[in-house]
Short mmCIF file of N, CA and C in Angstrom, two decimals:
data_model
loop_
_atom_site.label_atom_id
_atom_site.label_comp_id
_atom_site.label_asym_id
_atom_site.label_seq_id
_atom_site.Cartn_x
_atom_site.Cartn_y
_atom_site.Cartn_z
N MET A 12 160.98 22.05 -65.61
CA MET A 12 161.05 20.66 -65.24
C MET A 12 162.45 20.30 -64.75
N ALA A 13 163.44 20.70 -65.45
CA ALA A 13 164.79 20.38 -65.03
C ALA A 13 165.20 21.31 -63.91
N SER A 14 165.37 20.73 -62.74
CA SER A 14 165.81 21.55 -61.63
C SER A 14 167.27 21.24 -61.39
N THR A 15 168.00 22.24 -61.02
CA THR A 15 169.41 22.05 -60.74
C THR A 15 169.71 22.58 -59.35
N ILE A 16 170.68 22.02 -58.74
CA ILE A 16 171.14 22.49 -57.45
C ILE A 16 172.36 23.34 -57.74
N LYS A 17 172.26 24.61 -57.37
CA LYS A 17 173.26 25.57 -57.82
C LYS A 17 174.58 25.47 -57.07
N ASN A 18 174.58 25.14 -55.80
CA ASN A 18 175.88 25.05 -55.13
C ASN A 18 176.24 23.59 -54.89
N GLN A 19 177.50 23.32 -54.83
CA GLN A 19 177.96 21.94 -54.71
C GLN A 19 177.78 21.39 -53.30
N GLN A 20 177.44 22.22 -52.35
CA GLN A 20 177.25 21.80 -50.97
C GLN A 20 175.75 21.65 -50.67
N ALA A 21 175.05 20.98 -51.52
CA ALA A 21 173.60 20.82 -51.38
C ALA A 21 173.29 19.94 -50.17
N SER A 22 172.22 20.30 -49.50
CA SER A 22 171.79 19.49 -48.35
C SER A 22 171.06 18.25 -48.86
N ALA A 23 170.91 17.29 -47.97
CA ALA A 23 170.18 16.07 -48.32
C ALA A 23 168.74 16.41 -48.71
N LYS A 24 168.14 17.38 -48.03
CA LYS A 24 166.78 17.78 -48.35
C LYS A 24 166.69 18.35 -49.76
N GLN A 25 167.66 19.17 -50.16
CA GLN A 25 167.65 19.74 -51.51
C GLN A 25 167.76 18.64 -52.57
N VAL A 26 168.62 17.68 -52.32
CA VAL A 26 168.79 16.58 -53.26
C VAL A 26 167.50 15.75 -53.32
N GLY A 27 166.92 15.45 -52.16
CA GLY A 27 165.67 14.68 -52.12
C GLY A 27 164.54 15.40 -52.83
N ASP A 28 164.43 16.72 -52.60
CA ASP A 28 163.39 17.51 -53.27
C ASP A 28 163.57 17.50 -54.78
N ALA A 29 164.83 17.59 -55.24
CA ALA A 29 165.10 17.58 -56.68
C ALA A 29 164.72 16.24 -57.29
N ILE A 30 165.01 15.15 -56.59
CA ILE A 30 164.66 13.82 -57.09
C ILE A 30 163.15 13.65 -57.12
N THR A 31 162.48 14.04 -56.03
CA THR A 31 161.03 13.91 -55.94
C THR A 31 160.34 14.71 -57.03
N GLU A 32 160.84 15.90 -57.32
CA GLU A 32 160.25 16.74 -58.36
C GLU A 32 160.27 16.05 -59.71
N ASN A 33 161.33 15.32 -59.98
CA ASN A 33 161.45 14.64 -61.27
C ASN A 33 160.68 13.32 -61.32
N VAL A 34 160.22 12.78 -60.18
CA VAL A 34 159.54 11.51 -60.13
C VAL A 34 158.02 11.66 -60.08
N LYS A 35 157.51 12.85 -59.96
CA LYS A 35 156.09 13.08 -59.77
C LYS A 35 155.24 12.89 -61.03
N HIS A 36 155.77 12.33 -62.07
CA HIS A 36 155.01 12.13 -63.30
C HIS A 36 154.02 10.99 -63.11
N GLU A 37 152.86 11.16 -63.69
CA GLU A 37 151.84 10.12 -63.62
C GLU A 37 152.27 8.92 -64.46
N ILE A 38 152.11 7.73 -63.91
CA ILE A 38 152.42 6.50 -64.64
C ILE A 38 151.11 5.77 -64.90
N LEU A 39 150.90 5.40 -66.15
CA LEU A 39 149.70 4.66 -66.53
C LEU A 39 150.12 3.32 -67.14
N LEU A 40 149.36 2.31 -66.86
CA LEU A 40 149.60 0.96 -67.36
C LEU A 40 148.43 0.59 -68.27
N TYR A 41 148.74 0.13 -69.49
CA TYR A 41 147.69 -0.27 -70.42
C TYR A 41 147.31 -1.72 -70.14
N VAL A 42 146.04 -1.96 -69.83
CA VAL A 42 145.56 -3.30 -69.49
C VAL A 42 144.54 -3.83 -70.49
N GLY A 43 144.39 -3.16 -71.60
CA GLY A 43 143.42 -3.57 -72.60
C GLY A 43 143.99 -4.62 -73.54
N PRO A 44 143.22 -4.97 -74.55
CA PRO A 44 143.67 -5.97 -75.53
C PRO A 44 144.82 -5.41 -76.37
N PRO A 45 145.67 -6.29 -76.89
CA PRO A 45 146.74 -5.79 -77.76
C PRO A 45 146.14 -5.19 -79.03
N VAL A 46 146.65 -4.04 -79.40
CA VAL A 46 146.24 -3.38 -80.64
C VAL A 46 147.50 -2.97 -81.38
N LYS A 47 147.37 -2.65 -82.62
CA LYS A 47 148.54 -2.28 -83.42
C LYS A 47 149.26 -1.09 -82.77
N GLY A 48 150.50 -1.30 -82.42
CA GLY A 48 151.31 -0.24 -81.83
C GLY A 48 151.19 -0.13 -80.32
N LEU A 49 150.48 -1.10 -79.70
CA LEU A 49 150.29 -1.03 -78.25
C LEU A 49 150.10 -2.43 -77.68
N GLN A 50 151.05 -2.84 -76.84
CA GLN A 50 150.97 -4.15 -76.22
C GLN A 50 150.34 -4.03 -74.83
N ARG A 51 149.70 -5.08 -74.42
CA ARG A 51 149.11 -5.13 -73.08
C ARG A 51 150.23 -5.01 -72.04
N PHE A 52 149.95 -4.29 -70.99
CA PHE A 52 150.85 -4.04 -69.86
C PHE A 52 152.00 -3.09 -70.21
N SER A 53 151.86 -2.33 -71.29
CA SER A 53 152.83 -1.27 -71.57
C SER A 53 152.60 -0.16 -70.55
N SER A 54 153.68 0.49 -70.14
CA SER A 54 153.53 1.59 -69.18
C SER A 54 153.94 2.90 -69.83
N PHE A 55 153.29 3.97 -69.38
CA PHE A 55 153.51 5.29 -69.94
C PHE A 55 153.72 6.29 -68.80
N VAL A 56 154.78 7.04 -68.89
CA VAL A 56 155.09 8.06 -67.90
C VAL A 56 154.59 9.40 -68.41
N GLY A 57 153.84 10.09 -67.60
CA GLY A 57 153.38 11.42 -67.97
C GLY A 57 152.02 11.45 -68.64
N GLY A 58 151.28 10.36 -68.57
CA GLY A 58 149.93 10.36 -69.13
C GLY A 58 149.76 9.40 -70.28
N TYR A 59 148.69 9.63 -71.02
CA TYR A 59 148.31 8.75 -72.13
C TYR A 59 149.29 8.90 -73.30
N PRO A 60 149.46 7.83 -74.10
CA PRO A 60 150.34 7.93 -75.27
C PRO A 60 149.74 8.87 -76.32
N GLU A 61 150.51 9.85 -76.72
CA GLU A 61 150.02 10.88 -77.64
C GLU A 61 149.61 10.33 -79.00
N HIS A 62 150.27 9.28 -79.47
CA HIS A 62 149.95 8.75 -80.80
C HIS A 62 148.60 8.02 -80.83
N PHE A 63 147.92 7.93 -79.68
CA PHE A 63 146.59 7.33 -79.63
C PHE A 63 145.52 8.35 -79.25
N ASN A 64 145.83 9.64 -79.32
CA ASN A 64 144.88 10.68 -78.92
C ASN A 64 143.54 10.56 -79.63
N GLU A 65 143.55 10.31 -80.91
CA GLU A 65 142.30 10.20 -81.68
C GLU A 65 141.43 9.07 -81.13
N HIS A 66 142.04 7.93 -80.86
CA HIS A 66 141.29 6.78 -80.34
C HIS A 66 140.82 7.03 -78.91
N LEU A 67 141.62 7.71 -78.13
CA LEU A 67 141.23 8.03 -76.76
C LEU A 67 140.00 8.93 -76.73
N GLU A 68 139.91 9.82 -77.71
CA GLU A 68 138.74 10.72 -77.80
C GLU A 68 137.51 9.97 -78.30
N GLN A 69 137.70 9.06 -79.24
CA GLN A 69 136.57 8.35 -79.86
C GLN A 69 136.05 7.18 -79.04
N SER A 70 136.87 6.62 -78.18
CA SER A 70 136.46 5.43 -77.42
C SER A 70 136.70 5.62 -75.92
N PRO A 71 135.65 5.96 -75.19
CA PRO A 71 135.80 6.09 -73.74
C PRO A 71 136.25 4.77 -73.08
N ALA A 72 135.86 3.64 -73.65
CA ALA A 72 136.27 2.34 -73.11
C ALA A 72 137.78 2.17 -73.21
N PHE A 73 138.34 2.58 -74.34
CA PHE A 73 139.79 2.49 -74.54
C PHE A 73 140.52 3.32 -73.50
N LYS A 74 140.02 4.50 -73.23
CA LYS A 74 140.66 5.38 -72.24
C LYS A 74 140.67 4.74 -70.85
N LYS A 75 139.63 3.97 -70.55
CA LYS A 75 139.53 3.31 -69.24
C LYS A 75 140.50 2.12 -69.12
N MET A 76 141.14 1.74 -70.22
CA MET A 76 142.09 0.64 -70.20
C MET A 76 143.48 1.07 -69.72
N PHE A 77 143.62 2.32 -69.36
CA PHE A 77 144.86 2.84 -68.79
C PHE A 77 144.62 3.08 -67.31
N ILE A 78 145.36 2.36 -66.47
CA ILE A 78 145.15 2.45 -65.04
C ILE A 78 146.47 2.75 -64.32
N GLN A 79 146.36 3.11 -63.07
CA GLN A 79 147.55 3.29 -62.24
C GLN A 79 148.08 1.90 -61.88
N PRO A 80 149.39 1.72 -61.88
CA PRO A 80 149.96 0.38 -61.63
C PRO A 80 149.49 -0.27 -60.33
N GLU A 81 149.25 0.52 -59.31
CA GLU A 81 148.83 -0.06 -58.03
C GLU A 81 147.41 -0.65 -58.08
N LYS A 82 146.67 -0.39 -59.16
CA LYS A 82 145.32 -0.93 -59.31
C LYS A 82 145.29 -2.18 -60.18
N LEU A 83 146.45 -2.69 -60.57
CA LEU A 83 146.52 -3.83 -61.49
C LEU A 83 145.88 -5.09 -60.90
N THR A 84 146.19 -5.43 -59.67
CA THR A 84 145.64 -6.64 -59.06
C THR A 84 144.12 -6.56 -58.98
N GLU A 85 143.62 -5.42 -58.58
CA GLU A 85 142.16 -5.22 -58.51
C GLU A 85 141.53 -5.38 -59.89
N PHE A 86 142.18 -4.81 -60.91
CA PHE A 86 141.67 -4.92 -62.28
C PHE A 86 141.65 -6.38 -62.72
N GLN A 87 142.75 -7.09 -62.50
CA GLN A 87 142.84 -8.48 -62.94
C GLN A 87 141.80 -9.36 -62.23
N ASN A 88 141.56 -9.09 -60.96
CA ASN A 88 140.52 -9.84 -60.24
C ASN A 88 139.15 -9.56 -60.83
N SER A 89 138.90 -8.33 -61.21
CA SER A 89 137.62 -7.97 -61.83
C SER A 89 137.44 -8.64 -63.19
N MET A 90 138.53 -8.85 -63.89
CA MET A 90 138.46 -9.48 -65.21
C MET A 90 138.03 -10.95 -65.13
N LEU A 91 138.12 -11.56 -63.96
CA LEU A 91 137.69 -12.95 -63.79
C LEU A 91 136.18 -13.08 -63.91
N ASP A 92 135.47 -11.98 -63.67
CA ASP A 92 134.00 -11.96 -63.79
C ASP A 92 133.64 -11.39 -65.16
N ALA A 93 133.07 -12.21 -66.01
CA ALA A 93 132.73 -11.79 -67.37
C ALA A 93 131.71 -10.66 -67.42
N TYR A 94 131.00 -10.43 -66.31
CA TYR A 94 129.98 -9.38 -66.28
C TYR A 94 130.44 -8.12 -65.53
N SER A 95 131.71 -8.07 -65.18
CA SER A 95 132.23 -6.88 -64.49
C SER A 95 132.36 -5.72 -65.47
N VAL A 96 132.39 -4.53 -64.94
CA VAL A 96 132.57 -3.33 -65.76
C VAL A 96 133.88 -3.43 -66.53
N GLU A 97 134.93 -3.89 -65.87
CA GLU A 97 136.25 -3.98 -66.51
C GLU A 97 136.22 -4.94 -67.71
N SER A 98 135.54 -6.08 -67.55
CA SER A 98 135.43 -7.04 -68.66
C SER A 98 134.66 -6.44 -69.83
N MET A 99 133.61 -5.71 -69.51
CA MET A 99 132.82 -5.09 -70.58
C MET A 99 133.61 -4.00 -71.29
N LEU A 100 134.38 -3.22 -70.55
CA LEU A 100 135.21 -2.18 -71.17
C LEU A 100 136.28 -2.82 -72.06
N PHE A 101 136.85 -3.92 -71.60
CA PHE A 101 137.85 -4.66 -72.37
C PHE A 101 137.24 -5.11 -73.70
N LYS A 102 136.03 -5.69 -73.64
CA LYS A 102 135.35 -6.17 -74.85
C LYS A 102 135.00 -5.01 -75.78
N LYS A 103 134.56 -3.88 -75.21
CA LYS A 103 134.24 -2.70 -76.04
C LYS A 103 135.49 -2.20 -76.75
N THR A 104 136.62 -2.26 -76.06
CA THR A 104 137.89 -1.83 -76.68
C THR A 104 138.27 -2.78 -77.82
N GLU A 105 138.09 -4.07 -77.62
CA GLU A 105 138.34 -5.04 -78.69
C GLU A 105 137.46 -4.76 -79.90
N GLU A 106 136.17 -4.52 -79.65
CA GLU A 106 135.23 -4.22 -80.73
C GLU A 106 135.62 -2.96 -81.48
N TYR A 107 135.97 -1.93 -80.71
CA TYR A 107 136.35 -0.64 -81.33
C TYR A 107 137.53 -0.85 -82.29
N PHE A 108 138.57 -1.53 -81.82
CA PHE A 108 139.76 -1.69 -82.67
C PHE A 108 139.55 -2.71 -83.78
N SER A 109 138.57 -3.59 -83.67
CA SER A 109 138.31 -4.52 -84.77
C SER A 109 137.72 -3.78 -85.96
N GLU A 110 137.12 -2.62 -85.70
CA GLU A 110 136.51 -1.80 -86.77
C GLU A 110 137.46 -0.72 -87.30
N VAL A 111 138.58 -0.49 -86.61
CA VAL A 111 139.55 0.53 -87.03
C VAL A 111 140.42 -0.04 -88.12
N LYS A 112 140.54 0.70 -89.20
CA LYS A 112 141.37 0.26 -90.33
C LYS A 112 142.72 0.92 -90.28
#
């Protein structure tokens, strides 16, 4: 993961490639209801938060509450319709965590 440029006379392309290599991590934005240890609109670099692995496996709806940031506006527009898939997944996630002790 850590790439280094070995000579001090690095070209602009080498520097750009090194920066791009370090930026290619997936970013996910949590758009579900607030739950203990997780606030709405929290962002995660490199995938899903590891401390929620158990819940991610047990609740497919919860897993769908993590989206790419560029899809936020589309998600929020869908939430305006109470019968949209996104609204139903949000409610399922609320129900799931209401039963978690």
